[in-house]
Amino acid sequence: MARILIVDDSPSQLLGLKRIVEKLGHETLTAEDGAAGVEVAKREIPDLILMDVVMPNLNGFQATRTISKDAATAHIPVVLVTTKDQETDKVWGMRQGAKAYVTKPIKEEELIATLKELLPA
């Protein structure tokens, strides 16, 4: 069982992601914006992070860059989960350190496949 941090400012998105992740038997941690997400990541060292992009305080690109550049959290795979579906957004997200990019509305099978790919067996 993995510990997965979900960072999203939308309560309904947070709940939907939490439901999918917990159905797979994983434990969830949550944060409502990028700054809180970085804090929780440093404090809890989750196995994986699902990160929204459009959020107040620190957006998902900035938070991902912060997490991937910090020696304490750089090993944690970050999956960007966002409505931003342009190829340039995806390229930029991966350059910030994301390991995968999933667009909303979330297709449950796609998210599950991404989690299986990135989490140690």
Coordinates of N, CA and C in Angstrom, one line a residue:
M1 N 0.8 -1.2 0.0 CA 0.0 0.0 0.0 C 0.9 1.2 0.0
A2 N 0.6 2.2 -0.9 CA 1.4 3.4 -1.0 C 0.6 4.6 -0.3
R3 N 1.4 5.6 0.0 CA 0.9 6.8 0.5 C 0.9 7.8 -0.6
I4 N -0.3 8.3 -1.0 CA -0.4 9.2 -2.1 C -0.9 10.6 -1.7
L5 N -0.1 11.6 -2.0 CA -0.6 13.0 -1.7 C -1.3 13.5 -2.9
I6 N -2.6 14.0 -2.6 CA -3.4 14.6 -3.7 C -3.5 16.1 -3.4
V7 N -3.0 16.9 -4.4 CA -3.0 18.4 -4.2 C -4.0 19.0 -5.3
D8 N -5.1 19.5 -4.8 CA -6.1 20.1 -5.7 C -6.9 21.1 -4.9
D9 N -7.2 22.3 -5.5 CA -8.0 23.3 -4.8 C -9.5 23.1 -4.9
S10 N -9.9 22.1 -5.7 CA -11.4 21.8 -5.9 C -11.8 20.6 -5.0
P11 N -12.7 20.9 -4.0 CA -13.1 19.8 -3.1 C -13.7 18.6 -3.8
S12 N -14.4 18.8 -4.9 CA -15.0 17.7 -5.7 C -13.9 16.9 -6.4
Q13 N -12.9 17.6 -7.0 CA -11.8 16.8 -7.6 C -11.0 16.1 -6.6
L14 N -10.8 16.7 -5.4 CA -10.0 16.1 -4.4 C -10.7 14.8 -3.9
L15 N -12.0 14.9 -3.8 CA -12.9 13.7 -3.4 C -12.8 12.6 -4.4
G16 N -13.0 13.0 -5.7 CA -13.0 12.0 -6.8 C -11.7 11.3 -6.9
L17 N -10.5 12.0 -6.8 CA -9.2 11.4 -6.8 C -9.0 10.5 -5.6
K18 N -9.4 11.0 -4.5 CA -9.3 10.2 -3.2 C -10.0 8.9 -3.3
R19 N -11.2 8.9 -3.9 CA -12.0 7.7 -4.0 C -11.3 6.7 -4.9
I20 N -10.8 7.1 -6.0 CA -10.1 6.2 -6.9 C -8.9 5.6 -6.2
V21 N -8.1 6.4 -5.6 CA -6.8 6.0 -5.0 C -7.1 5.0 -3.8
E22 N -8.1 5.4 -3.0 CA -8.4 4.5 -1.8 C -9.0 3.2 -2.3
K23 N -9.8 3.2 -3.4 CA -10.4 2.0 -3.9 C -9.2 1.0 -4.3
L24 N -8.1 1.5 -4.7 CA -6.9 0.7 -5.0 C -6.2 0.2 -3.7
G25 N -6.6 0.7 -2.6 CA -6.0 0.2 -1.3 C -4.9 1.1 -0.8
H26 N -4.7 2.3 -1.4 CA -3.7 3.2 -1.0 C -4.2 4.2 0.0
E27 N -3.3 4.7 0.8 CA -3.6 5.7 1.8 C -3.4 7.1 1.1
T28 N -4.3 8.0 1.5 CA -4.2 9.4 0.9 C -3.9 10.5 1.9
L29 N -3.2 11.4 1.4 CA -2.9 12.7 2.1 C -3.5 13.8 1.2
T30 N -3.9 14.9 1.7 CA -4.4 15.9 0.8 C -3.9 17.3 1.2
A31 N -3.9 18.2 0.2 CA -3.5 19.6 0.4 C -4.3 20.4 -0.6
E32 N -4.7 21.6 -0.2 CA -5.6 22.4 -1.1 C -4.9 23.4 -2.0
D33 N -3.6 23.6 -1.9 CA -2.9 24.4 -2.9 C -1.5 24.0 -3.0
G34 N -0.8 24.6 -3.9 CA 0.6 24.1 -4.2 C 1.5 24.3 -3.0
A35 N 1.4 25.5 -2.3 CA 2.3 25.7 -1.2 C 2.1 24.7 -0.1
A36 N 0.8 24.4 0.2 CA 0.5 23.4 1.2 C 1.0 22.0 0.7
G37 N 0.9 21.8 -0.6 CA 1.3 20.5 -1.1 C 2.8 20.3 -0.9
V38 N 3.6 21.3 -1.2 CA 5.0 21.3 -0.9 C 5.4 21.0 0.5
E39 N 4.6 21.7 1.4 CA 4.8 21.5 2.9 C 4.5 20.0 3.3
V40 N 3.4 19.5 2.8 CA 3.0 18.1 3.2 C 4.0 17.1 2.6
A41 N 4.4 17.4 1.3 CA 5.4 16.5 0.7 C 6.7 16.4 1.5
K42 N 7.2 17.6 2.0 CA 8.4 17.6 2.8 C 8.2 16.9 4.2
R43 N 7.1 17.1 4.7 CA 6.8 16.6 6.1 C 6.5 15.1 6.1
E44 N 5.7 14.6 5.1 CA 5.2 13.2 5.1 C 6.0 12.3 4.1
I45 N 6.7 12.8 3.2 CA 7.4 12.0 2.2 C 6.5 10.9 1.6
P46 N 5.5 11.3 0.8 CA 4.6 10.3 0.2 C 5.3 9.5 -0.9
D47 N 4.7 8.4 -1.3 CA 5.3 7.6 -2.4 C 5.0 8.2 -3.8
L48 N 4.0 9.0 -3.9 CA 3.6 9.6 -5.2 C 2.7 10.8 -4.9
I49 N 2.8 11.8 -5.8 CA 1.9 13.0 -5.7 C 1.1 13.2 -6.9
L50 N -0.2 13.4 -6.7 CA -1.1 13.8 -7.8 C -1.3 15.3 -7.7
M51 N -0.9 16.1 -8.6 CA -0.8 17.6 -8.5 C -1.7 18.3 -9.6
D52 N -2.6 19.1 -9.1 CA -3.4 19.9 -10.0 C -2.4 21.0 -10.5
V53 N -2.8 21.7 -11.5 CA -1.9 22.8 -12.0 C -2.5 24.2 -11.6
V54 N -3.8 24.4 -11.9 CA -4.3 25.8 -11.7 C -4.8 25.8 -10.2
M55 N -4.0 26.5 -9.4 CA -4.3 26.6 -8.0 C -3.8 28.0 -7.5
P56 N -4.3 28.4 -6.3 CA -3.8 29.7 -5.7 C -2.5 29.5 -5.0
N57 N -1.9 30.5 -4.6 CA -0.6 30.6 -3.9 C 0.6 30.1 -4.7
L58 N 0.6 28.8 -5.0 CA 1.7 28.3 -5.8 C 1.0 27.3 -6.8
N59 N 1.2 27.6 -8.1 CA 0.5 26.7 -9.0 C 1.2 25.3 -9.1
G60 N 0.6 24.4 -9.8 CA 1.2 23.0 -9.8 C 2.5 22.9 -10.5
F61 N 2.8 23.7 -11.5 CA 4.1 23.7 -12.2 C 5.1 24.2 -11.2
Q62 N 4.9 25.3 -10.4 CA 5.8 25.8 -9.4 C 6.1 24.8 -8.3
A63 N 5.0 24.2 -7.8 CA 5.1 23.2 -6.7 C 5.9 22.0 -7.2
T64 N 5.6 21.5 -8.4 CA 6.3 20.4 -8.9 C 7.8 20.7 -9.0
R65 N 8.1 21.9 -9.5 CA 9.5 22.3 -9.7 C 10.2 22.3 -8.3
T66 N 9.5 22.9 -7.3 CA 10.1 23.0 -5.9 C 10.3 21.6 -5.4
I67 N 9.4 20.7 -5.5 CA 9.5 19.3 -5.0 C 10.6 18.5 -5.7
S68 N 10.7 18.7 -7.1 CA 11.7 17.9 -7.8 C 13.1 18.5 -7.7
K69 N 13.3 19.7 -7.2 CA 14.6 20.3 -7.0 C 15.1 20.1 -5.6
D70 N 14.2 19.7 -4.7 CA 14.6 19.5 -3.3 C 15.2 18.1 -3.1
A71 N 16.4 18.0 -2.5 CA 17.0 16.7 -2.3 C 16.1 15.8 -1.5
A72 N 15.4 16.3 -0.5 CA 14.5 15.5 0.4 C 13.3 14.9 -0.4
T73 N 12.9 15.6 -1.4 CA 11.6 15.1 -2.1 C 11.8 14.8 -3.6
A74 N 13.0 15.0 -4.1 CA 13.2 14.8 -5.6 C 12.9 13.4 -6.1
H75 N 13.0 12.4 -5.2 CA 12.7 11.0 -5.6 C 11.2 10.7 -5.8
I76 N 10.3 11.6 -5.3 CA 8.9 11.3 -5.3 C 8.3 11.6 -6.7
P77 N 7.7 10.6 -7.3 CA 7.1 10.9 -8.6 C 5.9 11.9 -8.5
V78 N 5.8 12.9 -9.4 CA 4.7 13.8 -9.4 C 4.0 13.6 -10.7
V79 N 2.6 13.4 -10.6 CA 1.8 13.3 -11.7 C 0.9 14.5 -11.8
L80 N 1.0 15.3 -12.9 CA 0.2 16.5 -13.0 C -1.2 16.0 -13.5
V81 N -2.2 16.5 -12.8 CA -3.6 16.1 -13.1 C -4.3 17.4 -13.4
T82 N -4.6 17.7 -14.6 CA -5.1 19.1 -14.9 C -6.0 19.2 -16.1
T83 N -6.7 20.3 -16.2 CA -7.6 20.6 -17.4 C -6.7 21.2 -18.5
K84 N -5.5 21.6 -18.2 CA -4.6 22.2 -19.3 C -4.1 21.0 -20.2
D85 N -4.7 21.0 -21.4 CA -4.5 19.8 -22.3 C -3.7 20.1 -23.5
Q86 N -3.0 21.3 -23.5 CA -2.2 21.6 -24.7 C -0.8 20.9 -24.6
E87 N -0.3 20.6 -25.7 CA 1.0 19.9 -25.8 C 2.1 20.7 -25.1
T88 N 2.0 22.0 -25.2 CA 3.0 22.9 -24.6 C 2.9 22.8 -23.1
D89 N 1.7 22.7 -22.5 CA 1.5 22.5 -21.1 C 2.2 21.2 -20.6
K90 N 2.0 20.2 -21.4 CA 2.5 18.9 -21.0 C 4.1 18.9 -21.0
V91 N 4.6 19.5 -22.1 CA 6.1 19.6 -22.2 C 6.6 20.4 -21.0
W92 N 6.0 21.6 -20.7 CA 6.4 22.4 -19.6 C 6.3 21.7 -18.3
G93 N 5.2 20.9 -18.1 CA 5.0 20.2 -16.9 C 6.1 19.1 -16.7
M94 N 6.5 18.4 -17.7 CA 7.5 17.4 -17.6 C 8.9 18.1 -17.4
R95 N 9.1 19.3 -17.9 CA 10.3 20.0 -17.7 C 10.5 20.4 -16.2
Q96 N 9.3 20.6 -15.5 CA 9.4 21.0 -14.1 C 9.7 19.8 -13.2
G97 N 9.7 18.6 -13.8 CA 10.0 17.4 -13.0 C 8.9 16.4 -12.9
A98 N 7.7 16.7 -13.5 CA 6.6 15.7 -13.5 C 7.0 14.4 -14.2
K99 N 6.5 13.3 -13.7 CA 6.8 12.0 -14.3 C 5.7 11.5 -15.2
A100 N 4.5 12.1 -15.1 CA 3.4 11.8 -15.9 C 2.4 13.0 -16.0
Y101 N 1.5 13.0 -16.9 CA 0.6 14.1 -17.1 C -0.8 13.5 -17.5
V102 N -1.8 13.7 -16.7 CA -3.1 13.2 -16.9 C -4.1 14.3 -17.0
T103 N -4.9 14.4 -18.0 CA -5.9 15.5 -18.1 C -7.2 15.2 -17.5
K104 N -7.9 16.2 -17.1 CA -9.2 16.2 -16.5 C -10.2 16.4 -17.7
P105 N -11.4 15.9 -17.7 CA -11.9 15.0 -16.7 C -11.1 13.7 -16.7
I106 N -10.9 13.2 -15.5 CA -10.1 12.0 -15.3 C -10.7 10.7 -15.8
K107 N -10.0 10.0 -16.6 CA -10.4 8.7 -17.0 C -9.8 7.7 -15.9
E108 N -10.6 7.1 -15.1 CA -10.2 6.2 -14.0 C -9.1 5.2 -14.5
E109 N -9.4 4.6 -15.6 CA -8.4 3.5 -16.1 C -7.1 4.1 -16.4
E110 N -7.0 5.3 -16.9 CA -5.8 6.0 -17.3 C -5.0 6.3 -16.0
L111 N -5.7 6.8 -15.0 CA -5.1 7.2 -13.7 C -4.5 5.9 -13.0
I112 N -5.3 4.8 -13.0 CA -4.9 3.6 -12.4 C -3.6 3.0 -13.1
A113 N -3.6 3.1 -14.4 CA -2.5 2.6 -15.2 C -1.2 3.5 -14.9
T114 N -1.4 4.8 -14.8 CA -0.3 5.7 -14.4 C 0.3 5.4 -13.0
L115 N -0.7 5.1 -12.1 CA -0.2 4.8 -10.7 C 0.6 3.5 -10.7
K116 N 0.0 2.5 -11.4 CA 0.7 1.2 -11.4 C 2.1 1.3 -12.1
E117 N 2.2 2.1 -13.1 CA 3.5 2.3 -13.7 C 4.5 3.0 -12.8
L118 N 4.1 4.0 -12.0 CA 5.0 4.8 -11.3 C 5.3 4.3 -9.8
L119 N 4.4 3.5 -9.3 CA 4.6 3.0 -7.9 C 5.3 1.7 -7.9
P120 N 6.3 1.5 -7.0 CA 7.0 0.2 -6.9 C 6.0 -0.9 -6.6
A121 N 6.2 -2.1 -7.3 CA 5.3 -3.2 -7.1 C 5.4 -3.8 -5.7

